[in-house]
mmCIF file of C-alpha atoms and ligand atoms in Angstrom:
data_model
loop_
_atom_site.group_PDB
_atom_site.id
_atom_site.type_symbol
_atom_site.label_atom_id
_atom_site.label_comp_id
_atom_site.label_asym_id
_atom_site.label_seq_id
_atom_site.Cartn_x
_atom_site.Cartn_y
_atom_site.Cartn_z
ATOM 1 C CA MET A 1 24.074 29.588 3.252
ATOM 2 C CA SER A 2 27.310 27.617 2.918
ATOM 3 C CA ALA A 3 27.459 24.777 0.382
ATOM 4 C CA ARG A 4 28.166 22.290 3.188
ATOM 5 C CA LEU A 5 25.121 23.427 5.246
ATOM 6 C CA TYR A 6 22.925 23.324 2.125
ATOM 7 C CA LEU A 7 24.064 19.755 1.352
ATOM 8 C CA GLY A 8 23.463 18.724 4.978
ATOM 9 C CA LEU A 9 19.904 20.099 4.891
ATOM 10 C CA LEU A 10 19.252 18.367 1.581
ATOM 11 C CA LEU A 11 20.410 14.985 2.905
ATOM 12 C CA CYS A 12 18.065 15.313 5.912
ATOM 13 C CA LEU A 13 15.121 15.667 3.544
ATOM 14 C CA VAL A 14 15.907 12.578 1.458
ATOM 15 C CA PRO A 15 14.019 9.590 2.929
ATOM 16 C CA VAL A 16 16.022 6.827 1.209
ATOM 17 C CA ALA A 17 19.753 6.389 0.781
ATOM 18 C CA VAL A 18 21.051 8.803 -1.808
ATOM 19 C CA GLY A 19 21.156 7.197 -5.245
ATOM 20 C CA SER A 20 18.645 4.433 -4.513
ATOM 21 C CA GLN A 21 15.017 4.769 -5.540
ATOM 22 C CA PRO A 22 12.259 2.941 -3.672
ATOM 23 C CA THR A 23 11.174 -0.304 -5.357
ATOM 24 C CA PRO A 24 7.718 0.128 -6.908
ATOM 25 C CA ILE A 25 5.474 -2.779 -5.920
ATOM 26 C CA ILE A 26 1.933 -3.975 -6.491
ATOM 27 C CA PHE A 27 0.797 -5.636 -3.262
ATOM 28 C CA ASP A 28 -1.508 -8.531 -4.239
ATOM 29 C CA THR A 29 -3.169 -9.907 -1.122
ATOM 30 C CA ASP A 30 -5.857 -12.054 0.516
ATOM 31 C CA PHE A 31 -5.777 -9.401 3.203
ATOM 32 C CA VAL A 32 -6.635 -9.942 6.858
ATOM 33 C CA LEU A 33 -6.087 -7.552 9.730
ATOM 34 C CA PRO A 34 -3.137 -8.084 12.082
ATOM 35 C CA PRO A 35 -2.324 -10.508 13.643
ATOM 36 C CA GLY A 36 -3.053 -11.842 10.151
ATOM 37 C CA ASP A 37 0.204 -11.988 8.239
ATOM 38 C CA ASP A 38 -1.023 -9.961 5.238
ATOM 39 C CA GLY A 39 -1.893 -7.090 7.591
ATOM 40 C CA LEU A 40 1.528 -7.182 9.217
ATOM 41 C CA ALA A 41 3.235 -7.426 5.820
ATOM 42 C CA LEU A 42 1.363 -4.314 4.661
ATOM 43 C CA LEU A 43 2.423 -2.362 7.766
ATOM 44 C CA LEU A 44 6.022 -3.381 7.075
ATOM 45 C CA ALA A 45 5.761 -2.162 3.475
ATOM 46 C CA LEU A 46 4.082 1.109 4.514
ATOM 47 C CA GLN A 47 6.830 1.791 7.043
ATOM 48 C CA SER A 48 9.721 1.053 4.688
ATOM 49 C CA PRO A 49 11.315 3.877 2.691
ATOM 50 C CA GLU A 50 12.766 1.226 0.352
ATOM 51 C CA ILE A 51 9.244 0.512 -0.946
ATOM 52 C CA GLU A 52 6.767 2.457 -3.083
ATOM 53 C CA ILE A 53 3.318 0.816 -2.963
ATOM 54 C CA VAL A 54 1.806 1.682 -6.344
ATOM 55 C CA GLY A 55 -1.458 -0.104 -5.524
ATOM 56 C CA ILE A 56 -3.056 -2.883 -3.511
ATOM 57 C CA THR A 57 -5.002 -5.616 -5.323
ATOM 58 C CA THR A 58 -7.220 -8.000 -3.380
ATOM 59 C CA VAL A 59 -8.079 -11.652 -3.919
ATOM 60 C CA ALA A 60 -10.119 -14.333 -2.137
ATOM 61 C CA GLY A 61 -8.028 -16.543 0.166
ATOM 62 C CA ASN A 62 -7.855 -16.191 3.936
ATOM 63 C CA GLU A 63 -11.273 -14.510 3.631
ATOM 64 C CA SER A 64 -13.491 -13.386 0.764
ATOM 65 C CA MET A 65 -12.178 -10.755 -1.650
ATOM 66 C CA GLU A 66 -14.766 -8.269 -0.324
ATOM 67 C CA ARG A 67 -13.509 -8.743 3.232
ATOM 68 C CA ALA A 68 -9.876 -8.457 2.090
ATOM 69 C CA THR A 69 -10.776 -5.163 0.403
ATOM 70 C CA SER A 70 -12.704 -3.805 3.380
ATOM 71 C CA ASP A 71 -9.940 -4.680 5.864
ATOM 72 C CA ALA A 72 -7.147 -3.279 3.659
ATOM 73 C CA LEU A 73 -9.009 0.026 3.271
ATOM 74 C CA TRP A 74 -9.427 0.196 7.052
ATOM 75 C CA VAL A 75 -5.674 -0.211 7.659
ATOM 76 C CA LEU A 76 -4.873 2.481 5.074
ATOM 77 C CA GLU A 77 -7.350 4.859 6.675
ATOM 78 C CA GLN A 78 -6.118 4.167 10.204
ATOM 79 C CA THR A 79 -2.526 4.854 9.197
ATOM 80 C CA GLY A 80 -3.326 7.935 7.083
ATOM 81 C CA ASN A 81 -2.252 6.238 3.839
ATOM 82 C CA THR A 82 -5.368 7.283 1.979
ATOM 83 C CA ASP A 83 -3.427 8.010 -1.218
ATOM 84 C CA ILE A 84 -2.707 4.304 -1.910
ATOM 85 C CA PRO A 85 -5.385 2.926 -4.267
ATOM 86 C CA VAL A 86 -7.076 -0.434 -3.605
ATOM 87 C CA TYR A 87 -8.452 -2.555 -6.487
ATOM 88 C CA ARG A 88 -10.913 -5.430 -6.111
ATOM 89 C CA GLY A 89 -9.741 -8.667 -7.739
ATOM 90 C CA ALA A 90 -10.951 -12.260 -8.068
ATOM 91 C CA ASN A 91 -13.605 -13.379 -5.618
ATOM 92 C CA MET A 92 -13.126 -17.067 -6.497
ATOM 93 C CA PRO A 93 -10.260 -19.254 -7.747
ATOM 94 C CA TRP A 94 -10.289 -20.319 -11.411
ATOM 95 C CA MET A 95 -11.443 -23.925 -10.979
ATOM 96 C CA HIS A 96 -11.358 -24.922 -7.321
ATOM 97 C CA GLU A 97 -14.892 -25.432 -6.083
ATOM 98 C CA LYS A 98 -16.210 -25.117 -2.579
ATOM 99 C CA SER A 99 -16.173 -28.516 -0.888
ATOM 100 C CA GLU A 100 -16.972 -29.936 2.531
ATOM 101 C CA PHE A 101 -13.232 -30.089 3.181
ATOM 102 C CA ALA A 102 -12.802 -26.399 2.271
ATOM 103 C CA VAL A 103 -15.636 -25.363 4.566
ATOM 104 C CA ALA A 104 -14.423 -27.521 7.469
ATOM 105 C CA ASN A 105 -10.789 -26.414 7.214
ATOM 106 C CA TYR A 106 -8.897 -23.116 7.263
ATOM 107 C CA GLY A 107 -9.835 -20.261 4.919
ATOM 108 C CA ASN A 108 -13.013 -18.437 3.901
ATOM 109 C CA TRP A 109 -12.201 -17.927 0.199
ATOM 110 C CA HIS A 110 -15.545 -19.523 -0.744
ATOM 111 C CA SER A 111 -17.643 -17.224 1.460
ATOM 112 C CA ASP A 112 -20.351 -14.847 0.182
ATOM 113 C CA ASP A 113 -20.888 -13.261 3.591
ATOM 114 C CA PRO A 114 -20.682 -9.456 3.687
ATOM 115 C CA PRO A 115 -17.465 -8.217 5.347
ATOM 116 C CA PRO A 116 -17.886 -7.689 9.093
ATOM 117 C CA PRO A 117 -16.953 -4.212 10.380
ATOM 118 C CA PRO A 118 -13.319 -3.817 11.497
ATOM 119 C CA PRO A 119 -12.803 -2.303 14.986
ATOM 120 C CA GLY A 120 -14.650 1.025 15.111
ATOM 121 C CA GLY A 121 -16.539 0.387 11.842
ATOM 122 C CA HIS A 122 -15.901 0.229 8.106
ATOM 123 C CA ALA A 123 -13.494 2.675 6.478
ATOM 124 C CA ARG A 124 -14.913 5.649 4.618
ATOM 125 C CA LEU A 125 -12.192 5.119 2.004
ATOM 126 C CA ARG A 126 -13.569 3.354 -1.110
ATOM 127 C CA PRO A 127 -11.919 0.930 -3.569
ATOM 128 C CA GLN A 128 -11.219 2.068 -7.140
ATOM 129 C CA ASP A 129 -13.768 1.391 -9.906
ATOM 130 C CA GLU A 130 -11.084 -0.219 -12.076
ATOM 131 C CA GLY A 131 -10.575 -3.967 -11.480
ATOM 132 C CA ALA A 132 -7.358 -5.467 -10.066
ATOM 133 C CA VAL A 133 -6.277 -7.255 -13.248
ATOM 134 C CA GLU A 134 -6.820 -4.170 -15.423
ATOM 135 C CA PHE A 135 -4.808 -2.093 -12.946
ATOM 136 C CA ILE A 136 -1.960 -4.631 -12.883
ATOM 137 C CA LEU A 137 -1.838 -4.796 -16.706
ATOM 138 C CA ARG A 138 -2.015 -1.007 -17.110
ATOM 139 C CA THR A 139 0.651 -0.294 -14.493
ATOM 140 C CA VAL A 140 3.162 -2.841 -15.772
ATOM 141 C CA ALA A 141 2.654 -1.634 -19.374
ATOM 142 C CA LYS A 142 3.257 1.955 -18.253
ATOM 143 C CA ARG A 143 6.425 1.085 -16.306
ATOM 144 C CA PRO A 144 7.994 -1.871 -18.190
ATOM 145 C CA GLY A 145 10.802 -3.610 -16.290
ATOM 146 C CA GLU A 146 10.153 -1.620 -13.098
ATOM 147 C CA ILE A 147 7.313 -3.210 -11.157
ATOM 148 C CA VAL A 148 7.783 -5.959 -8.569
ATOM 149 C CA LEU A 149 4.616 -7.984 -7.941
ATOM 150 C CA VAL A 150 4.416 -9.067 -4.311
ATOM 151 C CA ALA A 151 1.871 -11.904 -4.339
ATOM 152 C CA ILE A 152 0.930 -13.071 -0.844
ATOM 153 C CA GLY A 153 -2.405 -14.718 -1.530
ATOM 154 C CA PRO A 154 -3.725 -17.182 -4.108
ATOM 155 C CA MET A 155 -2.304 -16.410 -7.562
ATOM 156 C CA THR A 156 -5.663 -15.804 -9.305
ATOM 157 C CA ASN A 157 -5.191 -12.099 -10.170
ATOM 158 C CA ILE A 158 -1.589 -12.506 -11.307
ATOM 159 C CA ALA A 159 -2.289 -15.568 -13.470
ATOM 160 C CA THR A 160 -5.306 -13.868 -15.052
ATOM 161 C CA ALA A 161 -3.092 -10.921 -16.023
ATOM 162 C CA ILE A 162 -0.519 -13.341 -17.478
ATOM 163 C CA ARG A 163 -3.215 -15.061 -19.533
ATOM 164 C CA MET A 164 -4.858 -11.824 -20.717
ATOM 165 C CA ASP A 165 -1.801 -10.136 -22.192
ATOM 166 C CA PRO A 166 1.003 -12.148 -23.827
ATOM 167 C CA HIS A 167 3.427 -9.189 -23.386
ATOM 168 C CA PHE A 168 2.717 -8.714 -19.688
ATOM 169 C CA ALA A 169 5.122 -11.298 -18.200
ATOM 170 C CA ALA A 170 8.133 -9.934 -20.078
ATOM 171 C CA ASN A 171 7.516 -6.465 -18.635
ATOM 172 C CA VAL A 172 7.357 -7.513 -14.949
ATOM 173 C CA LYS A 173 10.632 -6.933 -13.113
ATOM 174 C CA GLU A 174 10.106 -9.703 -10.547
ATOM 175 C CA LEU A 175 7.383 -11.784 -8.922
ATOM 176 C CA VAL A 176 7.873 -12.379 -5.189
ATOM 177 C CA ILE A 177 5.489 -15.081 -4.001
ATOM 178 C CA MET A 178 4.521 -16.391 -0.587
ATOM 179 C CA GLY A 179 3.383 -19.846 -1.532
ATOM 180 C CA GLY A 180 4.212 -23.504 -1.717
ATOM 181 C CA ALA A 181 6.115 -25.958 0.445
ATOM 182 C CA ILE A 182 9.087 -27.836 -0.937
ATOM 183 C CA ALA A 183 9.325 -31.395 0.378
ATOM 184 C CA SER A 184 12.859 -31.872 -0.966
ATOM 185 C CA LEU A 185 14.092 -29.160 1.460
ATOM 186 C CA PRO A 186 13.822 -29.162 5.301
ATOM 187 C CA ASP A 187 10.473 -28.080 6.856
ATOM 188 C CA GLY A 188 8.606 -28.737 3.602
ATOM 189 C CA ALA A 189 5.291 -30.243 4.741
ATOM 190 C CA GLY A 190 2.008 -28.628 3.695
ATOM 191 C CA ASN A 191 -0.288 -26.644 5.979
ATOM 192 C CA ILE A 192 -3.712 -27.293 4.435
ATOM 193 C CA THR A 193 -3.250 -30.849 3.125
ATOM 194 C CA PRO A 194 -0.297 -33.096 4.048
ATOM 195 C CA ASN A 195 1.841 -31.622 1.255
ATOM 196 C CA ALA A 196 0.032 -28.530 -0.067
ATOM 197 C CA GLU A 197 0.454 -24.966 1.160
ATOM 198 C CA PHE A 198 -2.728 -22.861 1.508
ATOM 199 C CA ASN A 199 -2.210 -20.135 -1.166
ATOM 200 C CA PHE A 200 -1.254 -22.635 -3.880
ATOM 201 C CA TRP A 201 -3.986 -25.070 -2.807
ATOM 202 C CA VAL A 202 -6.729 -22.427 -3.105
ATOM 203 C CA ASP A 203 -5.886 -21.834 -6.773
ATOM 204 C CA PRO A 204 -3.465 -24.494 -8.046
ATOM 205 C CA GLU A 205 -4.171 -23.858 -11.739
ATOM 206 C CA ALA A 206 -3.332 -20.162 -11.327
ATOM 207 C CA ALA A 207 -0.201 -20.954 -9.292
ATOM 208 C CA ARG A 208 1.014 -23.282 -12.050
ATOM 209 C CA VAL A 209 0.517 -20.599 -14.719
ATOM 210 C CA ALA A 210 2.355 -17.997 -12.625
ATOM 211 C CA LEU A 211 5.293 -20.298 -11.873
ATOM 212 C CA ARG A 212 5.647 -21.135 -15.577
ATOM 213 C CA SER A 213 5.244 -17.535 -16.814
ATOM 214 C CA GLY A 214 8.914 -16.726 -17.396
ATOM 215 C CA ILE A 215 8.812 -13.828 -14.900
ATOM 216 C CA PRO A 216 11.896 -13.945 -12.608
ATOM 217 C CA ILE A 217 10.540 -15.475 -9.380
ATOM 218 C CA GLU A 218 11.578 -15.277 -5.733
ATOM 219 C CA LEU A 219 9.574 -17.974 -3.932
ATOM 220 C CA SER A 220 9.020 -17.722 -0.178
ATOM 221 C CA PRO A 221 7.540 -21.111 0.772
ATOM 222 C CA LEU A 222 6.586 -22.601 4.148
ATOM 223 C CA ASN A 223 10.166 -23.892 4.533
ATOM 224 C CA VAL A 224 11.373 -20.350 5.325
ATOM 225 C CA SER A 225 8.202 -19.289 7.213
ATOM 226 C CA ARG A 226 8.919 -22.126 9.639
ATOM 227 C CA LYS A 227 12.193 -20.439 10.670
ATOM 228 C CA THR A 228 10.163 -17.631 12.319
ATOM 229 C CA ALA A 229 8.574 -17.392 15.781
ATOM 230 C CA LEU A 230 6.579 -14.307 16.760
ATOM 231 C CA THR A 231 6.174 -14.399 20.553
ATOM 232 C CA ARG A 232 4.523 -12.039 23.040
ATOM 233 C CA GLU A 233 7.983 -10.707 23.952
ATOM 234 C CA TRP A 234 8.581 -9.556 20.361
ATOM 235 C CA TYR A 235 5.032 -8.169 20.161
ATOM 236 C CA GLU A 236 5.632 -6.081 23.291
ATOM 237 C CA LYS A 237 8.790 -4.596 21.746
ATOM 238 C CA MET A 238 6.736 -3.810 18.616
ATOM 239 C CA VAL A 239 4.279 -1.659 20.536
ATOM 240 C CA GLU A 240 6.672 0.206 22.832
ATOM 241 C CA GLY A 241 6.026 3.546 21.102
ATOM 242 C CA ASP A 242 2.749 5.408 20.798
ATOM 243 C CA THR A 243 1.763 5.918 17.164
ATOM 244 C CA ALA A 244 -1.256 5.128 14.979
ATOM 245 C CA ILE A 245 0.479 1.848 14.090
ATOM 246 C CA THR A 246 1.320 0.707 17.621
ATOM 247 C CA ARG A 247 -2.237 1.608 18.666
ATOM 248 C CA LEU A 248 -3.603 -0.408 15.739
ATOM 249 C CA LEU A 249 -1.389 -3.340 16.746
ATOM 250 C CA ARG A 250 -2.528 -3.151 20.368
ATOM 251 C CA THR A 251 -6.173 -3.156 19.236
ATOM 252 C CA THR A 252 -5.791 -6.074 16.839
ATOM 253 C CA ILE A 253 -3.059 -8.246 18.371
ATOM 254 C CA GLY A 254 -3.030 -7.267 22.040
ATOM 255 C CA ALA A 255 -6.213 -9.136 22.955
ATOM 256 C CA ARG A 256 -4.933 -12.286 21.223
ATOM 257 C CA PHE A 257 -1.754 -12.301 23.292
ATOM 258 C CA GLU A 258 -3.770 -11.693 26.454
ATOM 259 C CA ARG A 259 -5.936 -14.700 25.663
ATOM 260 C CA GLU A 260 -3.019 -16.878 24.520
ATOM 261 C CA PRO A 261 0.174 -15.407 26.052
ATOM 262 C CA ASP A 262 2.318 -18.412 25.152
ATOM 263 C CA ARG A 263 1.184 -18.688 21.568
ATOM 264 C CA VAL A 264 3.940 -18.518 18.951
ATOM 265 C CA TRP A 265 2.920 -17.245 15.491
ATOM 266 C CA LEU A 266 4.650 -18.102 12.248
ATOM 267 C CA MET A 267 5.332 -15.175 9.934
ATOM 268 C CA TYR A 268 4.595 -15.964 6.278
ATOM 269 C CA ASP A 269 3.831 -12.924 4.138
ATOM 270 C CA GLN A 270 6.050 -10.707 6.279
ATOM 271 C CA VAL A 271 9.122 -12.720 5.194
ATOM 272 C CA ALA A 272 8.219 -12.397 1.511
ATOM 273 C CA MET A 273 7.767 -8.634 1.985
ATOM 274 C CA ALA A 274 10.989 -8.255 3.972
ATOM 275 C CA SER A 275 12.905 -10.027 1.221
ATOM 276 C CA VAL A 276 11.934 -7.204 -1.157
ATOM 277 C CA ILE A 277 13.294 -4.673 1.329
ATOM 278 C CA ASP A 278 16.545 -6.557 2.003
ATOM 279 C CA ARG A 279 17.296 -9.712 0.030
ATOM 280 C CA SER A 280 20.224 -10.541 2.303
ATOM 281 C CA LEU A 281 17.778 -11.450 5.105
ATOM 282 C CA VAL A 282 17.002 -14.771 3.403
ATOM 283 C CA SER A 283 18.982 -17.713 2.056
ATOM 284 C CA ALA A 284 17.748 -19.259 -1.150
ATOM 285 C CA GLN A 285 18.676 -21.859 -3.696
ATOM 286 C CA GLU A 286 17.793 -22.225 -7.373
ATOM 287 C CA LEU A 287 15.240 -24.958 -8.063
ATOM 288 C CA TYR A 288 12.710 -25.887 -10.701
ATOM 289 C CA VAL A 289 9.302 -25.610 -9.023
ATOM 290 C CA ASP A 290 5.957 -26.748 -10.378
ATOM 291 C CA VAL A 291 2.456 -27.201 -8.963
ATOM 292 C CA ASP A 292 0.242 -30.268 -9.230
ATOM 293 C CA ALA A 293 -3.102 -29.143 -10.657
ATOM 294 C CA ASN A 294 -4.502 -32.658 -11.055
ATOM 295 C CA HIS A 295 -7.691 -33.115 -9.061
ATOM 296 C CA GLY A 296 -6.310 -35.926 -6.888
ATOM 297 C CA ILE A 297 -4.676 -36.349 -3.505
ATOM 298 C CA SER A 298 -1.840 -33.936 -4.336
ATOM 299 C CA TYR A 299 -4.007 -31.068 -5.665
ATOM 300 C CA GLY A 300 -2.135 -27.814 -5.062
ATOM 301 C CA THR A 301 1.138 -29.433 -3.976
ATOM 302 C CA SER A 302 4.329 -27.717 -5.132
ATOM 303 C CA VAL A 303 7.340 -29.831 -6.049
ATOM 304 C CA GLY A 304 10.908 -28.548 -6.325
ATOM 305 C CA GLY A 305 13.953 -30.192 -7.849
ATOM 306 C CA GLU A 306 17.470 -29.305 -8.980
ATOM 307 C CA THR A 307 16.861 -30.892 -12.379
ATOM 308 C CA LEU A 308 13.659 -31.436 -14.334
ATOM 309 C CA TRP A 309 11.704 -34.639 -13.812
ATOM 310 C CA PRO A 310 9.026 -36.434 -15.874
ATOM 311 C CA GLY A 311 5.781 -34.464 -15.805
ATOM 312 C CA ALA A 312 7.513 -31.167 -14.959
ATOM 313 C CA GLU A 313 8.666 -30.408 -18.514
ATOM 314 C CA GLY A 314 8.279 -26.665 -19.060
ATOM 315 C CA ALA A 315 8.725 -25.838 -15.365
ATOM 316 C CA GLN A 316 10.874 -22.803 -14.574
ATOM 317 C CA LYS A 317 13.877 -22.336 -12.309
ATOM 318 C CA MET A 318 13.508 -19.811 -9.495
ATOM 319 C CA ARG A 319 15.101 -18.697 -6.237
ATOM 320 C CA VAL A 320 13.546 -20.708 -3.397
ATOM 321 C CA GLN A 321 13.958 -19.310 0.106
ATOM 322 C CA HIS A 322 14.732 -21.927 2.748
ATOM 323 C CA ASP A 323 16.263 -20.009 5.659
ATOM 324 C CA LEU A 324 16.463 -16.503 7.109
ATOM 325 C CA ASP A 325 18.479 -14.455 9.565
ATOM 326 C CA TRP A 326 15.708 -14.427 12.196
ATOM 327 C CA GLN A 327 17.386 -11.955 14.538
ATOM 328 C CA ARG A 328 17.990 -9.353 11.838
ATOM 329 C CA PHE A 329 14.533 -9.873 10.357
ATOM 330 C CA ILE A 330 12.592 -9.485 13.613
ATOM 331 C CA GLU A 331 14.700 -6.515 14.707
ATOM 332 C CA LEU A 332 13.971 -4.791 11.387
ATOM 333 C CA PHE A 333 10.278 -5.581 11.798
ATOM 334 C CA VAL A 334 10.125 -4.270 15.379
ATOM 335 C CA GLU A 335 12.036 -1.126 14.446
ATOM 336 C CA ARG A 336 9.719 -0.353 11.513
ATOM 337 C CA MET A 337 6.575 -0.817 13.644
ATOM 338 C CA ASN A 338 7.934 1.672 16.205
ATOM 339 C CA GLN A 339 9.011 4.358 13.752
ATOM 340 C CA PRO A 340 6.914 7.497 13.272
ATOM 341 C CA VAL A 341 4.103 6.617 10.851
ATOM 342 C CA ARG A 342 5.105 7.311 7.237
ATOM 343 C CA SER A 343 1.623 8.381 6.170
ATOM 344 C CA SER A 344 2.723 11.524 4.395
ATOM 345 C CA ALA A 345 5.471 9.838 2.358
ATOM 346 C CA PRO A 346 5.396 11.194 -1.185
ATOM 347 C CA ARG A 347 4.082 8.627 -3.709
ATOM 348 C CA ARG A 348 3.972 8.684 -7.464
HETATM 349 O O1 RIB B 1 0.226 -20.600 3.876
HETATM 350 C C1 RIB B 1 0.440 -19.306 4.331
HETATM 351 C C2 RIB B 1 -0.350 -18.330 3.491
HETATM 352 O O2 RIB B 1 -1.717 -18.666 3.660
HETATM 353 C C3 RIB B 1 -0.187 -16.893 3.886
HETATM 354 O O3 RIB B 1 -0.185 -16.059 2.748
HETATM 355 C C4 RIB B 1 -1.378 -16.640 4.793
HETATM 356 O O4 RIB B 1 -1.866 -15.320 4.654
HETATM 357 C C5 RIB B 1 -2.392 -17.687 4.414
HETATM 358 O O5 RIB B 1 -3.385 -17.187 3.626
HETATM 359 CA CA1 CA B 2 -1.684 -14.082 2.590
#
């Protein structure tokens, strides 16, 4: 075989650009099935050769932690990704107690109900015996400076890891968070209270610890989510092919678009995930960001500023996303959903 032919064959077998290794991530999530944003963010990560999912850790948020775990296992099984381990995390925030407001408004983080069966029944795949926090601590200690934590639910697991091991934060490469809403930037209103974003509001004390941890942070708040618009037209492009993923999307999203054809969905966690794949999709600016953990009218509200202000002493500067290249982002998303399913991708 000629050297040129050998090199050509070799290049065909390499799934990622030569010289670049996939980014190892821990996917920390209050998982819900598509059209839930965590579900769509996981499909994006699974379909992206730039990403190595080392493990999935679940937390209470959109639904209970048990439901997040059950639904995540179902998606892995449906897509043939049975080699990705799932670890059960916190089933309640640190301090936030169930209230009439919590029950009457969005989110089932306070629920003790058993997880309902996903379409076709529960997965046979089981979660690991090890807990989420232990897994996060062990993995980061084993691969110091390598792991990116993608946190797209309440920050309970991540903040517990930070509190448990004083060396942990210094060994994390980056923390990419979907959370918060920055009133000093455009589109910065809250989505659960007038000023608070849901993930930070569910566990404000944990969010504050994570934001002050010293880990380099890329924050993807509501300001950037509000630059997205998932319509039925984009959904139809997403399911043009016939794969396990497009079939899963038709089962989980199709009926929603039939019932509400004109509905436009914001994309939250998918933007945070996409920004790990390609940082140039988003625009960001450096701000100090802190979270109000006082049990008053601003509980869970994030505040961002170019300089420190009274009460925010000790807050940390981070990259705060405020805009994205929507066309490039949605085209990447649609393309990845239509690709052959990457279920046999080699994983460490
Ligand atoms: O505020 C948006 C966030 O809350 C997303 O992570 C979404 O999954 C919801 O839980
Ligand atoms: Ca989420």
